[in-house]
Each structure stands twice: as C-alpha cells, then as structure tokens.
Amino acid sequence: MSDPTALPVQAYLLACLLSGVVGLFLGRVAWRERDEPGGLEVSLYLGCGGVVAVLYALRVASPNPLVMIGALQTATPFFAAMPALWVAFAFAYAGRDEWRTERRLIGLATPAFIWVLLAWSSRTHGLARSSFDPIVEGPFTLVQTGLGPAGLAFLAYAYGLYVAGILVIVDLYRRTGNRYRLQTFVALLGTLFPLLAGIATVFDFGSYPTVDWTPAAFVVHGVFLYGVVFWLGTLDASVVARDTAVEVMQDPVIVAGSDGRIRDLNPAAERILPDDAVGESLSTAFPDLESGDEHPITIDGRQFDIQEDPITDPRGTDRGHVFLLRDVTERERRQAALERRERQLERQNERLEDFAGVVSHDLRNPLAAATAAVELARHGDGDDDALERAADAHERMDDLIEGLLSLATAGRAVDGVEPVSVDATVRTVWSRLETGSATLLVEDGDETVLADADRLRQLAANLFRNAVEHAGEDVTVRVRTERSDGGVALRVADDGPGIPSDERDRVFERGVSLDDGTGLGLAIVGDIADAHGWSVRVVDEADGGACFEIDGIEVAPK
C-alpha cells in the first residue's frame, strides 16, 4: 500500500480524484449537448478519462495487490478507447464526415479491442503485459506492468492515432479563417498533455518511474476539448457547413492574398487551374480575373461570370480577395438560343411583309399585264404579240412564286447540321442548272463542313443563277475555300461586270435587283447564311467581277 501520509502520494491521489470527478462531471454535461459537432466524442473522451483517473487512484490507495490488478484490468478498455475517440473527435470537429463512417471507425477501434483481450489474458502469455508484480518506489506501492510485444504495438498504434488526429486539426487550422483559429490552436495545445505524459511514463524522467502520468493528462486534454466545443464556440454549422459548402461547390472559388498571390482553391477551381497555382501570382496563373471584364470569360469551352469580394480584417485592412466563378454556360446558351429565336421571328415578320409586298405589287403587275394581253387576244384586234406578252407575264409570276417559296424556308432556323463536302455540293448543283456555255472552276474546294445540306445547295444554286443571269451565259464562275481561325470561308466569284461598291450593302435586301430580276435570290442567300450563323458579304475580286464571301462555316470533325 502506498503511504497515505506522504505528500507526494496525497498530491497524486488528489490530482487523480479531482481529475476523475471533473472528467465524469463534464462528460455528463457534454452528453446532454452531444448534438454539437464533436460533442459526443468529447463526452465519451471525458467519461473514459474520468474512469481511468478514479481507477488509478484506487490502484494507488489500495493495500491489496489483487484490487490493484482488478482496477488495472477494469481501466484497460477505457484506456484503449482514448486514441480512437480522439481521432473520431478530430473527424467530427473538422467536418470530415466522409471519413467518419461506421466501417472506418470500427477499423480504427479493432486494434484497441484486440489489445484489450490480450491485456486481460496476459498472465497466460505475456504478449501485452509482461508482469503484474507490486513494486515499492518511495512512498508509492504500485503494480508494475512491463510491456510485451503487443503492448509495444498498441503504444505505437495509440501514438499514431494521436498524430493522425493532430494532422486533421492542423489541416483545419490551415483552412479556416482567423475567427476560428483560437479554437483549433487550443485543441492542438491540449493534445500535448497525453502525448507528453505518455512519454514521461514510458521513459524515466522523474523520481517515481512506475507512476503513470496519463490518467490526469487525459482529463486535462478532455477539458481543453470541452472548452473548444462548448466554451469558445465550436466550428459548428456556421463553419463546418461553410467549409463543406465551398469544397463541394461546382463553381470555382479562388482566394488571393493582399499581395496578389493565390492562397487557396476549392476542388472546382483546382480543375481549371494548373497544379502549382497555389502560391503563384494571380495575374500569372489567371490573368482574366484581373482584366475587369464584366462579360463572361471562357475557360475550356465553358463560360464563367466573375464575382469578386474583398477580404478585410476587423480594422478594415485589405487582406485579399475572393473570386467566385459562376458557371453560366447554360445561361449563355439559352440566351443565344433566345436571341436566335428573336432574330428568326424578325426574319419571319420581314418575310411576311415582303410576301405581302410581292403579292400586292410585284405579282399584281405581271398579272395585270397578262390579263390585258389575254383580253387583246380574245377580241382579235390584230395584236399578234398579245399571247407572247401574256406568256412572259406568267413566267414572271412563276419566278416570283418560286422565289417566295424559297424565301419562306431559307431563314428558318437550322435544326441540325451534318458533314457536307463543298466540292461535291457545288459540282452537283452546277450540273442541275441550265448554265449554257458558262464554266465552273473549283479551286481548293476539298473541305467538309457542317451545314444543312439542302440549304447549302440552295445557297450555291442562287449564287450560280445570279452569276449567269447578270454576267452572261459565257461567264466563268470560280469557287474556292479558305481556312481561317473562325472555320472555313467559301468564296463564289465570277468574271462579269461586278457590283458597284455603293450597291454592295443593298443586294441582300429583299426586292433589290440591279437588273430585271425578282430581288429575292440574294436575299435567300443572306437568310440561309444567317440561319446557319454565317456571315455573307460582297468583296473585291482581282478580275473585277462579283465575289460573294460566306464566312464562319464550321469544319466537320474528322
């Protein structure tokens, strides 16, 4: 039995009993508030620490070696649970719920369970504890339990878990803002007590090498954790949820310091920035963020709006900026589709107006001429040209009606595109037209583009007809393609008289014809190009003829 009159024994018993009472009391209080993140683990940690401390006081005060051994064996499972509870607390406190699964916690606790079984049966094999002999050291009489192989393994396992928990808290300390760094610092500071007490117990640093310093140290550590969770204000939903929300956000978040260097990235930002972006200058890693451009920026084919917010300390000092990149790709696509739809409706309204104009004026004139000619032929006034004039008027009406039908479909939105060979298309169209002695030359036309095949043929046919009708039947038409950054440009030129520069902007308007045409052919060309998202214009040609350039045609993937 230890000497109860000795001051060291009295001091140690008081420390153990006080630690036990504090641990059990705070553990019970924490149990009531266990819904706090880490509250359950703190409650169990304090409870186990309190039980270990009370049982150790019994080992010190008891005169009976069997009672000492019984207290030792009873305290074993509570002692073994401490490292696993510490790691579980670290997971809960840091918001790492993906690590805090039932399977993982069972895996962490399994070595401790095995060690408890070996410790309880060590008298038969000595794997966990090599001796149970009472030893007198000064005023203390304690049971000396040497470490067997399993005991050494458990010691390494316990320290490993404590180090793992420390690393989790250190990572949390690095990720959280200044407002919460006091809590994480206190949690790390409290961890030093059981680590140092364990080292002092294993290695002889004092006058009483058999005295175990860890029971009181466990409770002190538990008090630190209790203070972090319930006194200082835990990293509750306001932090854990915020941190988790930022981590799982699909939108990239970039944090830059006041020096313009990147300090932190969420996983979404890591996917669009280089691996070594953290620590790099923001202007170097991502210059678009500092451009001040309010329009969406494009990254890897997706579009992002940039929201920039300053980071300031309580004194208002600039500490950096947070950049939130909102993925607006779908919004921009919907906006583009809406704009295309609006343009399509505008074109449809314009075509309705043109249709009304053609019906009310252009069709009425040849119809009136045909009617007059038929009346002259009917009364037999000797005008032999009356029927011929009527036939010409009907042919004019037929051309107008065909143009109106083409105009009705030319501007309709393109629902789908397919790979189309430019060379095969223009040659096929040319072979089906009445071109007389005109000549077609295809230069560098071996391109496959994405287009509506029918409307691309209609576009080519109208340009060919325009060339034959305005430049004569002996005209030479040249077709060539040119690659550019925007895709492929298609050029259709002839060697005719050309188009005056002051008329080039008008030729694509409906009803505008430089000769006696319907004024619909080139308007149809403009509508087909617009429906594809292409641009068409009249450009200068070296030989002086008319040259139409259709730009922005997308190349078909190979």
Coordinates of C-alpha atoms in Angstrom, one line a residue, residues 93 172-173 176-185 233-236 238-239 242:
Y93 CA -14.7 18.7 -35.4
L172 CA -8.4 22.5 -40.4
Y173 CA -6.3 25.3 -38.8
T176 CA -10.2 28.2 -41.5
G177 CA -10.1 31.9 -41.1
N178 CA -8.7 34.0 -38.3
R179 CA -12.0 33.9 -36.5
Y180 CA -11.7 30.2 -35.7
R181 CA -8.0 29.7 -35.3
L182 CA -8.1 30.2 -31.5
Q183 CA -10.3 27.0 -31.2
T184 CA -8.1 24.9 -33.4
F185 CA -5.0 26.2 -31.6
G233 CA -17.7 28.1 -29.7
T234 CA -17.2 25.1 -31.9
L235 CA -16.7 25.0 -35.6
D236 CA -20.5 24.4 -35.8
S238 CA -21.5 28.3 -39.5
V239 CA -18.0 27.0 -40.2
R242 CA -19.4 26.8 -44.9

